[in-house]
Structures are given as structure tokens and as C-alpha cells.
PDB file of C-alpha atoms in Angstrom:
ATOM      1  CA  MET A 100       9.352  39.551  15.219  1.00 36.00           C
ATOM      2  CA  SER A 101      11.061  41.816  12.682  1.00 39.00           C
ATOM      3  CA  ARG A 102      10.212  42.085   9.013  1.00 38.00           C
ATOM      4  CA  THR A 103      13.422  40.236   8.122  1.00 42.00           C
ATOM      5  CA  THR A 104      12.729  37.169  10.247  1.00 41.00           C
ATOM      6  CA  ARG A 105      10.728  34.438   8.558  1.00 40.00           C
ATOM      7  CA  ARG A 106       8.796  32.151  10.871  1.00 44.00           C
ATOM      8  CA  ASN A 107       9.860  29.103   8.880  1.00 43.00           C
ATOM      9  CA  GLY A 108      13.482  30.132   8.241  1.00 45.00           C
ATOM     10  CA  PRO A 109      16.641  29.069  10.059  1.00 48.00           C
ATOM     11  CA  SER A 110      16.870  32.317  12.060  1.00 55.00           C
ATOM     12  CA  PHE A 111      13.471  31.770  13.629  1.00 60.00           C
ATOM     13  CA  SER A 112      14.371  28.158  14.478  1.00 69.00           C
ATOM     14  CA  LEU A 113      17.451  29.363  16.332  1.00 64.00           C
ATOM     15  CA  ILE A 114      15.438  31.961  18.235  1.00 63.00           C
ATOM     16  CA  GLU A 115      12.770  29.415  19.178  1.00 74.00           C
ATOM     17  CA  ALA A 116      15.540  27.121  20.513  1.00 71.00           C
ATOM     18  CA  ASP A 117      16.935  29.995  22.626  1.00 70.00           C
ATOM     19  CA  THR A 118      20.161  29.889  20.628  1.00 69.00           C
ATOM     20  CA  PRO A 119      21.863  33.279  20.870  1.00 66.00           C
ATOM     21  CA  VAL A 120      22.026  34.945  17.473  1.00 85.00           C
ATOM     22  CA  GLY A 121      22.872  38.557  18.227  1.00 90.00           C
ATOM     23  CA  ILE A 122      22.176  41.806  19.960  1.00 92.00           C
ATOM     24  CA  VAL A 123      20.057  44.807  18.995  1.00 92.00           C
ATOM     25  CA  ALA A 124      20.420  48.541  19.576  1.00 93.00           C
ATOM     26  CA  HIS A 125      17.498  50.677  20.687  1.00 91.00           C
ATOM     27  CA  VAL A 126      17.130  54.446  20.481  1.00 88.00           C
ATOM     28  CA  GLU A 127      14.090  56.000  22.114  1.00 91.00           C
ATOM     29  CA  GLY A 128      12.377  52.611  22.269  1.00 92.00           C
ATOM     30  CA  LYS A 129      12.919  51.819  18.597  1.00 92.00           C
ATOM     31  CA  THR A 130      15.217  49.043  17.325  1.00 92.00           C
ATOM     32  CA  VAL A 131      17.780  50.786  15.129  1.00 92.00           C
ATOM     33  CA  GLY A 132      20.537  48.253  14.519  1.00 93.00           C
ATOM     34  CA  TRP A 133      21.889  44.836  15.281  1.00 92.00           C
ATOM     35  CA  CYS A 134      25.048  42.755  15.439  1.00 95.00           C
ATOM     36  CA  SER A 135      25.077  39.025  14.838  1.00 93.00           C
ATOM     37  CA  VAL A 136      27.200  37.428  17.561  1.00 95.00           C
ATOM     38  CA  ALA A 137      26.835  33.827  18.647  1.00 93.00           C
ATOM     39  CA  PRO A 138      28.749  30.601  19.241  1.00 92.00           C
ATOM     40  CA  ARG A 139      30.596  29.806  16.007  1.00 91.00           C
ATOM     41  CA  GLU A 140      28.800  26.480  15.593  1.00 86.00           C
ATOM     42  CA  THR A 141      25.566  28.468  15.188  1.00 86.00           C
ATOM     43  CA  TYR A 142      26.724  29.460  11.714  1.00 82.00           C
ATOM     44  CA  ARG A 143      27.710  27.552   8.614  1.00 79.00           C
ATOM     45  CA  ARG A 144      31.465  27.093   8.129  1.00 75.00           C
ATOM     46  CA  LEU A 145      32.928  30.603   8.052  1.00 73.00           C
ATOM     47  CA  SER A 146      36.491  30.023   6.818  1.00 76.00           C
ATOM     48  CA  ARG A 147      38.535  27.179   5.370  1.00 75.00           C
ATOM     49  CA  GLN A 148      41.012  27.303   8.231  1.00 78.00           C
ATOM     50  CA  GLN A 149      38.270  26.873  10.839  1.00 81.00           C
ATOM     51  CA  ASP A 150      39.100  24.208  13.417  1.00 83.00           C
ATOM     52  CA  ASP A 151      35.771  22.736  14.468  1.00 83.00           C
ATOM     53  CA  SER A 152      37.367  20.965  17.438  1.00 86.00           C
ATOM     54  CA  GLU A 153      37.899  24.319  19.194  1.00 91.00           C
ATOM     55  CA  THR A 154      35.448  25.178  21.927  1.00 93.00           C
ATOM     56  CA  GLY A 155      34.404  28.528  23.315  1.00 95.00           C
ATOM     57  CA  VAL A 156      34.715  30.345  19.995  1.00 95.00           C
ATOM     58  CA  TRP A 157      32.036  32.920  19.245  1.00 95.00           C
ATOM     59  CA  SER A 158      31.711  34.706  15.909  1.00 94.00           C
ATOM     60  CA  ILE A 159      30.741  38.236  15.000  1.00 94.00           C
ATOM     61  CA  VAL A 160      29.510  37.882  11.447  1.00 91.00           C
ATOM     62  CA  CYS A 161      27.625  41.053  10.548  1.00 91.00           C
ATOM     63  CA  PHE A 162      26.275  44.438  11.557  1.00 90.00           C
ATOM     64  CA  TYR A 163      23.269  46.428  10.472  1.00 92.00           C
ATOM     65  CA  VAL A 164      23.045  50.178  10.986  1.00 91.00           C
ATOM     66  CA  PRO A 165      20.541  52.194   8.930  1.00 91.00           C
ATOM     67  CA  ARG A 166      22.188  54.524   6.426  1.00 89.00           C
ATOM     68  CA  ALA A 167      20.787  57.588   8.238  1.00 91.00           C
ATOM     69  CA  LEU A 168      22.573  56.579  11.461  1.00 90.00           C
ATOM     70  CA  ARG A 169      25.939  55.596   9.985  1.00 88.00           C
ATOM     71  CA  GLY A 170      28.966  57.560  11.111  1.00 89.00           C
ATOM     72  CA  GLY A 171      27.474  58.331  14.511  1.00 92.00           C
ATOM     73  CA  GLY A 172      29.162  55.576  16.504  1.00 92.00           C
ATOM     74  CA  LEU A 173      26.292  53.076  16.530  1.00 93.00           C
ATOM     75  CA  ALA A 174      28.331  50.301  14.866  1.00 91.00           C
ATOM     76  CA  ALA A 175      31.140  50.834  17.379  1.00 93.00           C
ATOM     77  CA  ALA A 176      28.657  50.715  20.263  1.00 94.00           C
ATOM     78  CA  LEU A 177      27.122  47.510  18.889  1.00 94.00           C
ATOM     79  CA  PHE A 178      30.589  46.038  18.461  1.00 95.00           C
ATOM     80  CA  ASP A 179      31.596  46.836  22.044  1.00 96.00           C
ATOM     81  CA  ALA A 180      28.287  45.443  23.303  1.00 96.00           C
ATOM     82  CA  ALA A 181      28.826  42.241  21.294  1.00 96.00           C
ATOM     83  CA  ILE A 182      32.238  41.739  22.899  1.00 97.00           C
ATOM     84  CA  ASN A 183      30.807  42.464  26.349  1.00 96.00           C
ATOM     85  CA  HIS A 184      27.991  40.004  25.638  1.00 95.00           C
ATOM     86  CA  ALA A 185      30.060  37.074  24.332  1.00 96.00           C
ATOM     87  CA  PHE A 186      32.728  36.719  27.006  1.00 97.00           C
ATOM     88  CA  PRO A 187      30.344  36.480  29.998  1.00 95.00           C
ATOM     89  CA  LYS A 188      28.240  33.966  28.035  1.00 93.00           C
ATOM     90  CA  GLY A 189      31.196  31.576  27.738  1.00 94.00           C
ATOM     91  CA  ALA A 190      33.327  32.775  24.846  1.00 96.00           C
ATOM     92  CA  SER A 191      37.049  32.337  25.343  1.00 97.00           C
ATOM     93  CA  THR A 192      37.707  33.628  21.830  1.00 97.00           C
ATOM     94  CA  ILE A 193      35.751  35.942  19.558  1.00 97.00           C
ATOM     95  CA  GLU A 194      36.364  35.499  15.860  1.00 95.00           C
ATOM     96  CA  ALA A 195      35.292  37.931  13.129  1.00 94.00           C
ATOM     97  CA  TYR A 196      35.639  38.309   9.376  1.00 91.00           C
ATOM     98  CA  PRO A 197      35.939  42.037   8.570  1.00 93.00           C
ATOM     99  CA  ILE A 198      37.121  43.671   5.366  1.00 89.00           C
ATOM    100  CA  ASP A 199      39.399  46.589   4.521  1.00 88.00           C
ATOM    101  CA  GLN A 200      37.676  49.964   4.279  1.00 82.00           C
ATOM    102  CA  ALA A 201      38.386  50.159   0.514  1.00 82.00           C
ATOM    103  CA  SER A 202      36.870  46.745  -0.257  1.00 79.00           C
ATOM    104  CA  PRO A 203      33.941  46.957  -2.674  1.00 73.00           C
ATOM    105  CA  SER A 204      31.654  44.574  -0.785  1.00 73.00           C
ATOM    106  CA  TYR A 205      30.911  42.789   2.497  1.00 69.00           C
ATOM    107  CA  SER A 206      30.839  46.060   4.482  1.00 74.00           C
ATOM    108  CA  PHE A 207      28.132  44.542   6.683  1.00 84.00           C
ATOM    109  CA  MET A 208      30.900  42.396   8.223  1.00 85.00           C
ATOM    110  CA  GLY A 209      32.655  45.449   9.644  1.00 87.00           C
ATOM    111  CA  PHE A 210      35.953  47.061   8.809  1.00 88.00           C
ATOM    112  CA  ARG A 211      39.330  45.623   9.808  1.00 92.00           C
ATOM    113  CA  ASP A 212      40.550  48.826  11.509  1.00 93.00           C
ATOM    114  CA  MET A 213      37.636  48.747  13.959  1.00 93.00           C
ATOM    115  CA  PHE A 214      38.695  45.258  15.061  1.00 95.00           C
ATOM    116  CA  VAL A 215      42.399  46.100  15.309  1.00 96.00           C
ATOM    117  CA  ALA A 216      41.537  49.076  17.541  1.00 96.00           C
ATOM    118  CA  ARG A 217      39.932  46.665  20.022  1.00 96.00           C
ATOM    119  CA  GLY A 218      42.843  44.239  20.170  1.00 97.00           C
ATOM    120  CA  PHE A 219      41.787  41.675  17.570  1.00 98.00           C
ATOM    121  CA  ARG A 220      44.704  40.037  15.774  1.00 97.00           C
ATOM    122  CA  GLU A 221      44.652  38.676  12.263  1.00 96.00           C
ATOM    123  CA  THR A 222      44.986  34.898  11.964  1.00 94.00           C
ATOM    124  CA  GLY A 223      44.250  34.395   8.267  1.00 90.00           C
ATOM    125  CA  VAL A 224      41.886  35.181   5.443  1.00 88.00           C
ATOM    126  CA  ALA A 225      38.448  33.943   4.426  1.00 85.00           C
ATOM    127  CA  GLY A 226      38.018  34.262   0.705  1.00 80.00           C
ATOM    128  CA  SER A 227      39.711  37.070  -1.166  1.00 81.00           C
ATOM    129  CA  ARG A 228      38.470  40.068   0.848  1.00 85.00           C
ATOM    130  CA  ARG A 229      37.741  39.016   4.421  1.00 87.00           C
ATOM    131  CA  HIS A 230      40.277  38.898   7.236  1.00 91.00           C
ATOM    132  CA  VAL A 231      39.925  36.297   9.978  1.00 94.00           C
ATOM    133  CA  MET A 232      40.547  38.127  13.234  1.00 95.00           C
ATOM    134  CA  ARG A 233      40.468  36.957  16.841  1.00 96.00           C
ATOM    135  CA  LEU A 234      40.267  38.383  20.326  1.00 98.00           C
ATOM    136  CA  GLU A 235      41.101  36.054  23.217  1.00 96.00           C
ATOM    137  CA  ARG A 236      40.571  36.490  26.941  1.00 90.00           C
TER     138      ARG A 236
END
């Protein structure tokens, strides 16, 4: 269990229930980053336009890459792994909520250009800074 996981918190409850909550990256046997990717219903409501009657929608909601490893492609590798994880597990659509590179906050949600480069299309906004983007297969 990582330092950030509390045994009595909601994340631990999801893990105990075998609910997928994300993927981790390892370098030389050490966990160095993660991406939260799971069925959308795993999370609280993520945008006002969300249609809860949809099925097969998975969400990518955040990334963590240590400052010392940023710029080396780890976030991109995690992102690709998240996509390659979600579709075989039953996702028909992956939804994400990235920001523009110049935005002053929410960078842990990823940057819009990274999603566009992988074929995600914008379907709306969530709040004033986040784009709602989707990839369908």
C-alpha cells in the first residue's frame, strides 16, 4: 500500500472490492508514476454534461509523474498504457478532462494536445479550464 492510500478512505475500499482504479509505472522495480483510469461510474460526477445512462465509458482523470522524471515520456507511456488497458477491459469509450498547456492549474489531468495526438475529440467543457474529450473504438 502506498503512502497516499488510506486504509479507511474511498480509494482503499475500491481496491478491496477489486474495482479498477488505475495503472502504475515501474522503473527498475520501483513505482514511479500512475494514471487513474477506471469505469466512469467509479468516480463522482465529472462533468455537467455527463450522461449516466451510457455504458462502457471509462475515464482517465489524473496522472502522477515525479518532477524529476517529467519531460522524459513517462506521462505519454502511462497514457498509452491506460488506453491499452481500458479497451480490453470493456471500455467502448474513454473520456478524459485535460487542460490547455497554459492553464494555471489542474495539470495532473493531462494536457489537451496529448489527447488530440491520440485521436481524442473534444465534446464539451467541464468547468472553466477542463476540456471533455473522448476516444471511441
